[in-house]
Structure formats: structure tokens, C-alpha cells
XYZ file of C-alpha atoms in Angstrom:
484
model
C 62.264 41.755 136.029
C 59.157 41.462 133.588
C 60.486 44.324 131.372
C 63.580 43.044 131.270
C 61.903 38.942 129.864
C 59.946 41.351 127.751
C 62.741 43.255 125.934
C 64.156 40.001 125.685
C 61.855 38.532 123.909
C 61.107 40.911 121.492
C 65.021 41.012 120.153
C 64.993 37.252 120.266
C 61.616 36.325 119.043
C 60.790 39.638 116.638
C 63.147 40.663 113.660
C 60.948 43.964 113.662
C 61.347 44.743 117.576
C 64.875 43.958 117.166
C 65.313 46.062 113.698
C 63.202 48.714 116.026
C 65.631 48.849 119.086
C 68.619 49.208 116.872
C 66.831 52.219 115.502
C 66.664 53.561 118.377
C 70.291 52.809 119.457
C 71.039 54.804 116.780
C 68.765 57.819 117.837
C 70.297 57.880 121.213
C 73.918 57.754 120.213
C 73.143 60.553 117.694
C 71.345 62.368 120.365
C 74.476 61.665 122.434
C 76.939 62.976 119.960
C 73.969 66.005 119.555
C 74.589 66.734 123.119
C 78.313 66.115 122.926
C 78.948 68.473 120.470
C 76.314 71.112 119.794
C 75.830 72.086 123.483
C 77.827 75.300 124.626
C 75.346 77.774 125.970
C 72.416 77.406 128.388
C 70.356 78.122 125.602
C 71.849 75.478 123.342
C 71.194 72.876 126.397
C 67.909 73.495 126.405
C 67.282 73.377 123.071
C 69.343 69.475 122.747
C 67.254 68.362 125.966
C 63.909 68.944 124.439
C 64.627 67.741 121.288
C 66.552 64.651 123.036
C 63.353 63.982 124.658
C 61.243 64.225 121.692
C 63.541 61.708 120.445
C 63.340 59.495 123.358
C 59.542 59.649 123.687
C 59.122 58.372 120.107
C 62.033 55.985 120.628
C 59.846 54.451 123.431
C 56.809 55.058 122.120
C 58.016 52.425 119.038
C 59.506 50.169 121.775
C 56.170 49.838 123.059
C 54.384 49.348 120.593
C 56.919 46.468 119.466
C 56.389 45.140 122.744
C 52.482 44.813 122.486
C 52.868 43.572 119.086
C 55.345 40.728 120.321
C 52.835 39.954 123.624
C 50.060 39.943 121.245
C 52.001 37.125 119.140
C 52.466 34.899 122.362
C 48.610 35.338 122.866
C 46.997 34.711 119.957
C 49.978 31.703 118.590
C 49.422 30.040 122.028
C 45.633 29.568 121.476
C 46.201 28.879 118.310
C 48.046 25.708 119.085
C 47.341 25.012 122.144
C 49.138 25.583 124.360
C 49.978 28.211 126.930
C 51.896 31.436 126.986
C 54.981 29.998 128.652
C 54.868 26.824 127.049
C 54.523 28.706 123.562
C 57.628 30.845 124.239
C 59.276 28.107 126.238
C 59.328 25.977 122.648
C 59.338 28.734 119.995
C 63.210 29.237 121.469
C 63.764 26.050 121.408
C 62.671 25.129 117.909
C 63.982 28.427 117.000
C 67.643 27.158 118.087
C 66.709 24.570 115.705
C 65.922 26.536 112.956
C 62.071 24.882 113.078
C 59.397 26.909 113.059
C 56.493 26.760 115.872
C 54.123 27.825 113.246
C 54.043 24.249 112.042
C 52.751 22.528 115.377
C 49.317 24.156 114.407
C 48.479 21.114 112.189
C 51.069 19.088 114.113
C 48.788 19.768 117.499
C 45.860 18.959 115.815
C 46.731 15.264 114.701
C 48.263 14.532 117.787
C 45.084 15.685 119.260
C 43.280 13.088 117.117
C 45.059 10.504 117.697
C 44.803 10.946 121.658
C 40.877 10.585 120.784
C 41.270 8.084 118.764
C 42.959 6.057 121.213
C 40.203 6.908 124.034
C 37.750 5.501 121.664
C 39.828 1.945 121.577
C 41.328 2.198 118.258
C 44.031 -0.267 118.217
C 46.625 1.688 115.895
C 46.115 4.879 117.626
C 46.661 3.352 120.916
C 49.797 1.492 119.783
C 51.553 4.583 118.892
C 51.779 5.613 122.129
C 52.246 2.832 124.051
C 55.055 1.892 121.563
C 56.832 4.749 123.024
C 55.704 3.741 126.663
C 53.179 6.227 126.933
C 49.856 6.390 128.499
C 47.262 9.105 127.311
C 45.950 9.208 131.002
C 46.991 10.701 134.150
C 47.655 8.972 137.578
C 44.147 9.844 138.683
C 42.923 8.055 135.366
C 41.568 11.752 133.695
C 43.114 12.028 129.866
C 46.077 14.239 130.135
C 45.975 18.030 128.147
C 47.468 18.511 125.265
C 50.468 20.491 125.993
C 51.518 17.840 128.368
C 51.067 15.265 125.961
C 52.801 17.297 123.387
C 55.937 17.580 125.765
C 56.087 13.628 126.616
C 55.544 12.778 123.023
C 58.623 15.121 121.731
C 60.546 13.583 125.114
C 59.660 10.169 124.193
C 60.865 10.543 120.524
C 64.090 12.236 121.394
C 65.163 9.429 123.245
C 64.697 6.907 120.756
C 67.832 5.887 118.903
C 66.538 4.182 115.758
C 65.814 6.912 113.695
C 63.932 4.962 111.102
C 61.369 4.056 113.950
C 61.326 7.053 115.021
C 60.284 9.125 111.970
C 58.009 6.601 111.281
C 56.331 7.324 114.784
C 56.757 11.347 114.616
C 54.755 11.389 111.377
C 51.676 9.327 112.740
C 52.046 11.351 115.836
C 52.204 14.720 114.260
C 51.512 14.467 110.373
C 54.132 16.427 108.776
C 55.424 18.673 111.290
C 56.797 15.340 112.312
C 59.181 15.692 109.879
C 59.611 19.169 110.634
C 60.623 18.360 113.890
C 63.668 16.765 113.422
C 66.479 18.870 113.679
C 65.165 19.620 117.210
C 64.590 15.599 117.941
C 67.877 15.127 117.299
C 68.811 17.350 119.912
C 68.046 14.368 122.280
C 65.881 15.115 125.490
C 67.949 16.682 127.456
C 69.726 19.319 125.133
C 65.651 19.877 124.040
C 65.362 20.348 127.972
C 68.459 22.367 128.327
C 67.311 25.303 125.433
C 64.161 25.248 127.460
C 65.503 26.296 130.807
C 67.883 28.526 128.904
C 65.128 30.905 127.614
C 64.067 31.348 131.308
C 67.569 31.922 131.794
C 67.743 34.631 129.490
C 64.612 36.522 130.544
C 63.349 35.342 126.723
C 59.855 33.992 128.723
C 57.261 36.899 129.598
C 54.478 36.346 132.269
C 51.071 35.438 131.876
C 50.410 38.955 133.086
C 53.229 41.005 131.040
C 51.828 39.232 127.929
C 48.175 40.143 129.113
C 49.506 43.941 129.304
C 50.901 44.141 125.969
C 48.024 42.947 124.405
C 45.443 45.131 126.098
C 47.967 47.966 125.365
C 47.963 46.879 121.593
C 44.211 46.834 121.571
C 44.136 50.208 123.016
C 46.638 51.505 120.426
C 44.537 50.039 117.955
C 41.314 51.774 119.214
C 43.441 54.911 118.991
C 44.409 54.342 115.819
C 40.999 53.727 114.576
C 38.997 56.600 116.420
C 42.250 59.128 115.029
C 41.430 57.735 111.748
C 37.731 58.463 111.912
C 38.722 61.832 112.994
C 40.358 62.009 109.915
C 37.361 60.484 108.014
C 35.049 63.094 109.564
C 37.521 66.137 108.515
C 37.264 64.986 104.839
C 33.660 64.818 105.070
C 33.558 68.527 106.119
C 35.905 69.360 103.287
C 34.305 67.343 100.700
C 31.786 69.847 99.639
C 34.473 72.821 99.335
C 36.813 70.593 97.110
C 33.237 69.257 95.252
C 32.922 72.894 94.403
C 36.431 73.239 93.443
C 35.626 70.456 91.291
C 32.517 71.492 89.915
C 34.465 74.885 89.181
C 37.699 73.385 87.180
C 34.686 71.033 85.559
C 32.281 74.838 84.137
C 36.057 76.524 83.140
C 37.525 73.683 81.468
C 37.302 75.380 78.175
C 39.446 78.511 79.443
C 41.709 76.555 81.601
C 42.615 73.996 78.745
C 42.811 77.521 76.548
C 45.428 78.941 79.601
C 47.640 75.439 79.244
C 47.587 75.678 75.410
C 49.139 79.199 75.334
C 51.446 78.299 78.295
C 52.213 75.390 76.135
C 53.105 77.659 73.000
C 54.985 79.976 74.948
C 57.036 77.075 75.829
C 57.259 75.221 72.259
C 58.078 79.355 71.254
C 60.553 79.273 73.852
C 62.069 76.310 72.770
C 62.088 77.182 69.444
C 63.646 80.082 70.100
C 66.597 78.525 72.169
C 67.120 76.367 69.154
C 66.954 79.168 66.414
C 69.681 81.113 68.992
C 71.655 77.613 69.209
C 71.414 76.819 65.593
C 72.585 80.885 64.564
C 75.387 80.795 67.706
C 75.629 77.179 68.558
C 79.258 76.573 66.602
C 80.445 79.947 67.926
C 79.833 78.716 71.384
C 81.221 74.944 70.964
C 84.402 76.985 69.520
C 84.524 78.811 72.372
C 83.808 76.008 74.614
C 86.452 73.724 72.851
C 89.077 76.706 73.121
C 88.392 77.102 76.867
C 88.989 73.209 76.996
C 91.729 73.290 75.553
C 93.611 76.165 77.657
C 92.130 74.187 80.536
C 93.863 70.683 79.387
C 97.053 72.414 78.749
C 97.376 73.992 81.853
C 96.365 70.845 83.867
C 99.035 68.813 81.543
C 101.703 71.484 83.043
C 100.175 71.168 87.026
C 100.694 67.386 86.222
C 104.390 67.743 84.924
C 105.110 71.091 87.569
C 104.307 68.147 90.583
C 105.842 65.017 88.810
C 108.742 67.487 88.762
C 108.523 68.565 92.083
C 108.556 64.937 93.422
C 111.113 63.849 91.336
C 113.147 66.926 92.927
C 112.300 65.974 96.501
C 112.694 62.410 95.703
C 116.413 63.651 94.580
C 116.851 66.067 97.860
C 116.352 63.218 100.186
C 118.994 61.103 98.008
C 121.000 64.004 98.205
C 121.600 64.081 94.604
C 121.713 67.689 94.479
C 122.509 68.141 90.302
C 119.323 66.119 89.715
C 117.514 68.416 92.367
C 118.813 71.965 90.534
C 117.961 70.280 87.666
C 114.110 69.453 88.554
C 114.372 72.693 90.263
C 115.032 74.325 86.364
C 112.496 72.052 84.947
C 109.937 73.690 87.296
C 110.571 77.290 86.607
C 111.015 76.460 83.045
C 107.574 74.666 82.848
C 105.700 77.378 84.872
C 107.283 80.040 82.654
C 106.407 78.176 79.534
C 102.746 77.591 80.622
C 102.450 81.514 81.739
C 103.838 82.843 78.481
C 101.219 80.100 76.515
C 98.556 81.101 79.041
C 98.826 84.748 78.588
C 99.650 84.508 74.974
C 96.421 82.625 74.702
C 94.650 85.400 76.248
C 95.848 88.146 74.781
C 95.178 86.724 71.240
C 91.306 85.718 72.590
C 91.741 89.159 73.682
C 92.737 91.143 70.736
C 90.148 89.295 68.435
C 87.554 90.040 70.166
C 88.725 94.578 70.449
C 88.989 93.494 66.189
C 85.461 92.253 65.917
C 84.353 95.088 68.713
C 85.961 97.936 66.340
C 84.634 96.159 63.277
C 81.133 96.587 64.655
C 82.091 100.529 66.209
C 83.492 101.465 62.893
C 80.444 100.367 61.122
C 77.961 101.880 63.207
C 79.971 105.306 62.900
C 80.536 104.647 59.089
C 76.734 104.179 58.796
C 75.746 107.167 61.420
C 77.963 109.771 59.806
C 76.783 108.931 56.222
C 73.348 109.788 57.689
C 74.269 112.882 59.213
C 76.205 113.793 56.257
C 73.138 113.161 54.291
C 70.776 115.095 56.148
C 73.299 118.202 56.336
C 73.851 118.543 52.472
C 69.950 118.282 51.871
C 69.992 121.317 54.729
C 72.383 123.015 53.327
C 70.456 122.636 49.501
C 67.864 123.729 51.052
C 69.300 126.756 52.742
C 71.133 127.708 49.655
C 67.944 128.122 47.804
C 65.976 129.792 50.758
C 69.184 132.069 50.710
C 68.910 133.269 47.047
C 65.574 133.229 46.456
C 63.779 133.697 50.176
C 60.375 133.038 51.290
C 59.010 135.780 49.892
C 57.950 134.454 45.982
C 56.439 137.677 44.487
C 58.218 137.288 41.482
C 57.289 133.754 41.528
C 59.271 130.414 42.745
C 60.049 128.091 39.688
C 60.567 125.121 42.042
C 59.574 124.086 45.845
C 62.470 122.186 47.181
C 60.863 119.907 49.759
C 57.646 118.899 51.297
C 55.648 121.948 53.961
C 58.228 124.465 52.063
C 56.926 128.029 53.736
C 55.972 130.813 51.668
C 55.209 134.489 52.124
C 51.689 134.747 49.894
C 50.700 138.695 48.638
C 47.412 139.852 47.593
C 46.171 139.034 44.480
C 48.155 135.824 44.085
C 46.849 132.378 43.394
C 48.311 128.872 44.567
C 47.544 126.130 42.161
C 49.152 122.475 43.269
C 51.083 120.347 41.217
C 48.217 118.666 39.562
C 46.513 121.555 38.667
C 49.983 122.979 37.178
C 50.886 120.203 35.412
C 47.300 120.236 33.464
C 47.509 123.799 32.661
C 50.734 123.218 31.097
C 49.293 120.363 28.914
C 46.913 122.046 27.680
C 48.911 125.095 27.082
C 51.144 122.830 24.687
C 48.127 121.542 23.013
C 46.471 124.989 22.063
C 49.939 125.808 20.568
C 50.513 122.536 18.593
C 46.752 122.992 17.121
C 47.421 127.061 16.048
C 50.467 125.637 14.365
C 49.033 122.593 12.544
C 46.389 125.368 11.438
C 48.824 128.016 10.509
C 50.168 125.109 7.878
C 46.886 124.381 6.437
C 46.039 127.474 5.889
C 49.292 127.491 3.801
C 47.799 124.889 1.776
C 49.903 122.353 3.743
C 52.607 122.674 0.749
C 55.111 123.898 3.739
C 55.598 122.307 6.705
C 56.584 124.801 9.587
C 58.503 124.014 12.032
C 58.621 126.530 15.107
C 61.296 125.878 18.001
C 59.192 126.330 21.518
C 61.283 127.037 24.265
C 59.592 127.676 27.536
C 60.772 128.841 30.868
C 59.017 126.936 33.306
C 59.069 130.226 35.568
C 57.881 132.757 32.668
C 55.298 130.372 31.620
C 54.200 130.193 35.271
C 53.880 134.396 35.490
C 52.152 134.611 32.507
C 49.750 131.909 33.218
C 48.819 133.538 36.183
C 48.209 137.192 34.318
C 45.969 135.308 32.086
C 44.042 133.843 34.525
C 43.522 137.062 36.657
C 42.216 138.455 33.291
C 40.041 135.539 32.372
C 38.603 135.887 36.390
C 38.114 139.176 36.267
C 36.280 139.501 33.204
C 34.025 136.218 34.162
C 33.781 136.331 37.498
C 30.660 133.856 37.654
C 32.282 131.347 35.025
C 35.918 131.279 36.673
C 36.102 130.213 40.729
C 39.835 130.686 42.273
């Protein structure tokens, strides 16, 4: 019967314990519907029955623990005031039922504790205060009486008296101010104070001297546990201090390339962002547009769901009248509304649909437009090209007036010269400046009385020939003055 007083005291006695069995109420009648309704192979059953257990070993591991920390209460409370572990949880309940709290006899014990000595040592007052009340602070055999008893005859005493005035008057020399305290439970009267007494024995709401001696050696030992798994705890850090000190130390020497690492990462994120904004601010009204159209299909077609089932409850409404016109006539509205809302849906699409082939061809079109122009481009400059390759060859021994395009290839013969454009286009300055000086001194030698005026034509391609002759003849004749 001693687990049963102690299970009963922790749900009377400890809002935690009791907070704690509920818990694990709940754990077993979730286990139970667990088992109920997951379970439907062998496998399966062993699977819920060692996870039930897990759940039940923890469940009684807390109730345990609750348990020692409830015996531990009636321990260390009843030397605190005084009294011993039956008497403690004998009153606790009956304060409790009360609604006073034991905690307060602490100070109350300890003036009526004075006073008793007070009145051994023959002062008046003291001893008036309990005779008063027809009490004696000694036993039969003449040996002062323990304070528990004393506390129990003095409660008695003042339960039974019926002026109140009196008897406040005596509870707070008695017990300071837990005298005052005490008086919801004083008037009780001595026998319901006697009665909520025997009724915590009744209950099983008292634990034994030896079930309360249990629970706190098991809370001790819990405790040591506690402790000695902490230090094991302690002494893993310690072992992993150094590794994470040089993890420190590490982060500490590369702080300068890690805080470089976050900056980029932080750029590629601001460039990130920046882009999403750049793409919201360049597409951001096409996309509300779109979003708003898309709304608004979806609000029309839930406006016709809304009218389709008003309808269709105003035509079953008129079926069980039997009002048959008004139920073809709901029946109508139906079809009518879901025809209506398929032509407007489809409608809607098809027009989404055709604007967007439009702006698809627009951008086809465009790209063709823009490809063929190229191609067309490049073709006529081949086919200039040709056309001049055609009628005049590669082979230039009559000479080439002209080279149509950049790497043009030529058949070269022996004996001929290539000068570039540079070089050509000085020759052919200078040749027009020995030709305007033979004329200005052709009209000098005139006497400069007539000014004459000789049309030059020249043919870039003649020129060119004759250039060339010249220039063979100039080589030829000084060979060390004249390099090709």
C-alpha cells in the first residue's frame, strides 16, 4: 500500500507530479491508440511494443523522480518546522483544504516555541496564554511536552473557542502572524480540523517514515547521477577545448580572407538583388497585368460556381416543393450560366492566346527580316566580287586597276612589282606635281603673257602600266640607287 499513499500524495500535494502523471496518461493512451491502430503484422507488433516500452520506461522514470522530489519535500519541510513526516503531511492536507499554506507555520512554530520557554522560565504573560486556553506546557510525568504536540493542542484549543475576538487575539500571541493565517482552518472547529486529518490517511495522501526515507535517498542518488553525468560532460569539453581553440586561433590568422569571402558573398547577393529589381522594374507591370488578368478570370469564374450552386439549391429547394416550372427553370439558369462562363472562359483564352502567337510572330518576323537582309548582303558583295574575278581573273598581267576586297588573290609573273596603297598613292602625287611644275615652266618661258591651260586626264590603270615601265627602266639602269 506505500506506493499507492505515495502516488497519492504526489497528485494531491505536487502540481508538478500531478502535471507529470497526466503527461503520462497521455503517453499511454497514445501508445494505446499506437497499438490499436498501427499494429497489423508481427513485425509491426514488435516494433509498437518496443517503442511502447521506451515510452513507459521514461513515463516511470519521470514518475519517480516526481516521487523523490515530493518525499524529499516531506523531509526537509518537516525539519524545517518541526515536526514529523506524518504530522507534516497529516496538516499540509488539512490546511491545504483550507486554502492555508503550511509554509507559514515555519515562523508560526518558532514563536510558539518561544513562548513555551518563556513560560518555563515563569513569565507571567507567556504562561497566561496557555492556561487561558486550559493548557499546560507539561506532560503527566511533569517533562515539557514537544512541539508538535503542543502545536496540535494549541490549534485544538483555539478551534473550540467561540469568541472569535478572543480568539485571534490568542492565535497571534501564540503564533505571530501565521495566527492570522490560520483562520480559515480554525474556523473549521476541532473536529472538522480532526476529520480532514483522518481523511488524508483515508486517502492514502500520508507516506511512511520509510517510503519518504526511500524517495529521498533515491533523489540524492539521482542527483549524484546527475552531477557525475555532468562532469562527464565537463571532462569531454575539456578534451575538445584545444581542437575548437585551434579552430579559433584559425578563423582568428584568416580573418582578413574570410571577412573578404562574406564581402563578395555579400555583393553577389546585393548584385542579385539588384538584379531581381532591375528584372522587376523592366517586367514588373507586365507581370502585375498578367497577374491582375489571371485574377480576374479567376473571380469571374468563382462568381459563376457561386451563382451555378445558388442555382442548383434553389432548383432542389423547388424539386422537393414540387414546383416543377421553378425547377426547369433553375435547371435553364444552370446550363445557361455554365455555357455563358465557358464561352467567356474560352473566349478569354483564346484572345490571351492569340496575342501572345502576334507578339511571337512579331519577334519571328523580325529576326527573319533582320537574318535575310544579312544574307542578302553578304550574297550581293559575293556576287560583286565574283563578277569582277569573272571578267578580269586572278591573273593581272595586264594590270588590275582596282582590288575589290581585303586578302584579294593574285597570280604574280616575273618581272612584276607590287607596291601597296601608300606607296601608290605617293607616286601618283608626285607624278601630278612634276607635271604641274613643267607646265608652270612651259608658261614662263612664254614670258608668262599666256596662260596655258592643258586638260590632264589620267587612267588610273594606264598611269599604273606606265609607272611601272618607268620604274623597271629607272632600276635597271641604277641598280645600286633603286631597291624593289
Amino acid at each position: 500500500m506505500e506506493i499507492f499513499k505515495l502516488f497519492g500524495s504526489i497528485l494531491i500535494n505536487s502540481d508538478e507530479a500531478e502535471a507529470s502523471i497526466q503527461k503520462t496518461e497521455s503517453k499511454a493512451g497514445k501508445m494505446a491508440e499506437a497499438l490499436g491502430n498501427g499494429i497489423k503484422t508481427a513485425a509491426k507488433w514488435g516494433t509498437a511494443i518496443v517503442a511502447g516500452a521506451g515510452a513507459a520506461g521514461a513515463a516511470l522514470m519521470g514518475v519517480a523522480n516526481k516521487a523523490a522530489e515530493s518525499a524529499d519535500e516531506v523531509d526537509k519541510m518537516s525539519q524545517k518546522i518541526g515536526l514529523s513526516k506524518e504530522g507534516f503531511q497529516e496538516w499540509r492536507y488539512a490546511m491545504g483544504q483550507s486554502g492555508v499554506d503550511i509554509g507559514v507555520m515555519q515562523n508560526g512554530m518558532k514563536t510558539l516555541t518561544n513562548l513555551m520557554d518563556s513560560a518555563k522560565n515563569g513569565t507571567v504573560s507567556a504562561k497566561n496564554a496557555f492556561s487561558d486556553m486550559g493548557l499546560s506546557i507539561y506532560d503527566s510525568k511533569g517533562a515539557l511536552k514537544d512541539q508538535e504536540t503542543m502545536m496540535r493542542e494549541t490549534i485544538m484549543a483555539l478551534a473550540e473557542m467561540e469568541d472569535s475576538t478572543e480568539r485571534a487575539k490568542l492565535s497571534t500571541q501564540l503564533f505571530g502572524r501565521a495566527g492570522t493565517e490560520l483562520e480559515p482552518l480554525l474556523n473549521s472547529g476541532a473536529d472538522g480540523i480532526q476529520n480532514l486529518m483522518d481523511r488524508a490517511h483515508d486517502l492514502g495522501l500520508v507516506m511512511s517514515d520509510d517510503a519518504v526515507n526511500a524517495g529521498v535517498v533515491f533523489g540524492d542518488t539521482l542527483a549524484d547521477v546527475k552531477d557525475s553525468l555532468g562532469m562527464v560532460a565537463t571532462n569531454v569539453g575539456v578534451q575538445v577545448m584545444p581542437v575548437i581553440q585551434g579552430l579559433l586561433d584559425w578563423v582568428i590568422a584568416h580573418m582578413p580572407e574570410i571577412q573578404a569571402t562574406v564581402s563578395k558573398v555579400m555583393d553577389g547577393i546585393k548584385a542579385g538583388i539588384e538584379a531581381l529589381q532591375a528584372f522587376w522594374a523592366e517586367h514588373g507591370d507586365a507581370i502585375s497585368a498578367k497577374v491582375e488578368q489571371v485574377m480576374d478570370i479567376i473571380g469571374k469564374v468563382v462568381k459563376v460556381a457561386m451563382d451555378v450552386l445558388k442555382k442548383v439549391i434553389d432548383t432542389a429547394m423547388a424539386i422537393m416543393k414540387g414546383d416543377w416550372s421553378a425547377a426547369w427553370d433553375g435547371i435553364v439558369g444552370i446550363v445557361k450560366s455554365i455555357g455563358t462562363a465557358l464561352f467567356d472562359a474560352g473566349k478569354a483564352i483564346f484572345s490571351r492566346l492569340w496575342d501572345g502567337i502576334k507578339s511571337v510572330w512579331d519577334s519571328i518576323a523580325g529576326w527573319v527580316s533582320e537574318k535575310v537582309s544579312w544574307l542578302l548582303d553578304k550574297l550581293t558583295f559575293w556576287d560583286n566580287g565574283t563578277s569582277r574575278m569573272n571578267s578580269e581573273g586572278f591573273s593581272h598581267a595586264s594590270g588590275l586597276a582596282y582590288v575589290p576586297y581585303d586578302n584579294y588573290p593574285a597570280i604574280l609573273h616575273r618581272g612584276e612589282m607590287v607596291l601597296n596603297a601608300n606607296t601608290t598613292n605617293n607616286l601618283l602625287e608626285g607624278m601630278r606635281s612634276i607635271m604641274s611644275d613643267s607646265v608652270n615652266a612651259f608658261g614662263l618661258m612664254n614670258g608668262g603673257a599666256t596662260r596655258l591651260e592643258i586638260p590632264i586626264s589620267i587612267n588610273g590603270r594606264e598611269f599604273y602600266r606606265a609607272t611601272i615601265d618607268d620604274l623597271r627602266m629607272i632600276q635597271r639602269s641604277n641598280p645600286e640607287v633603286v631597291s624593289r
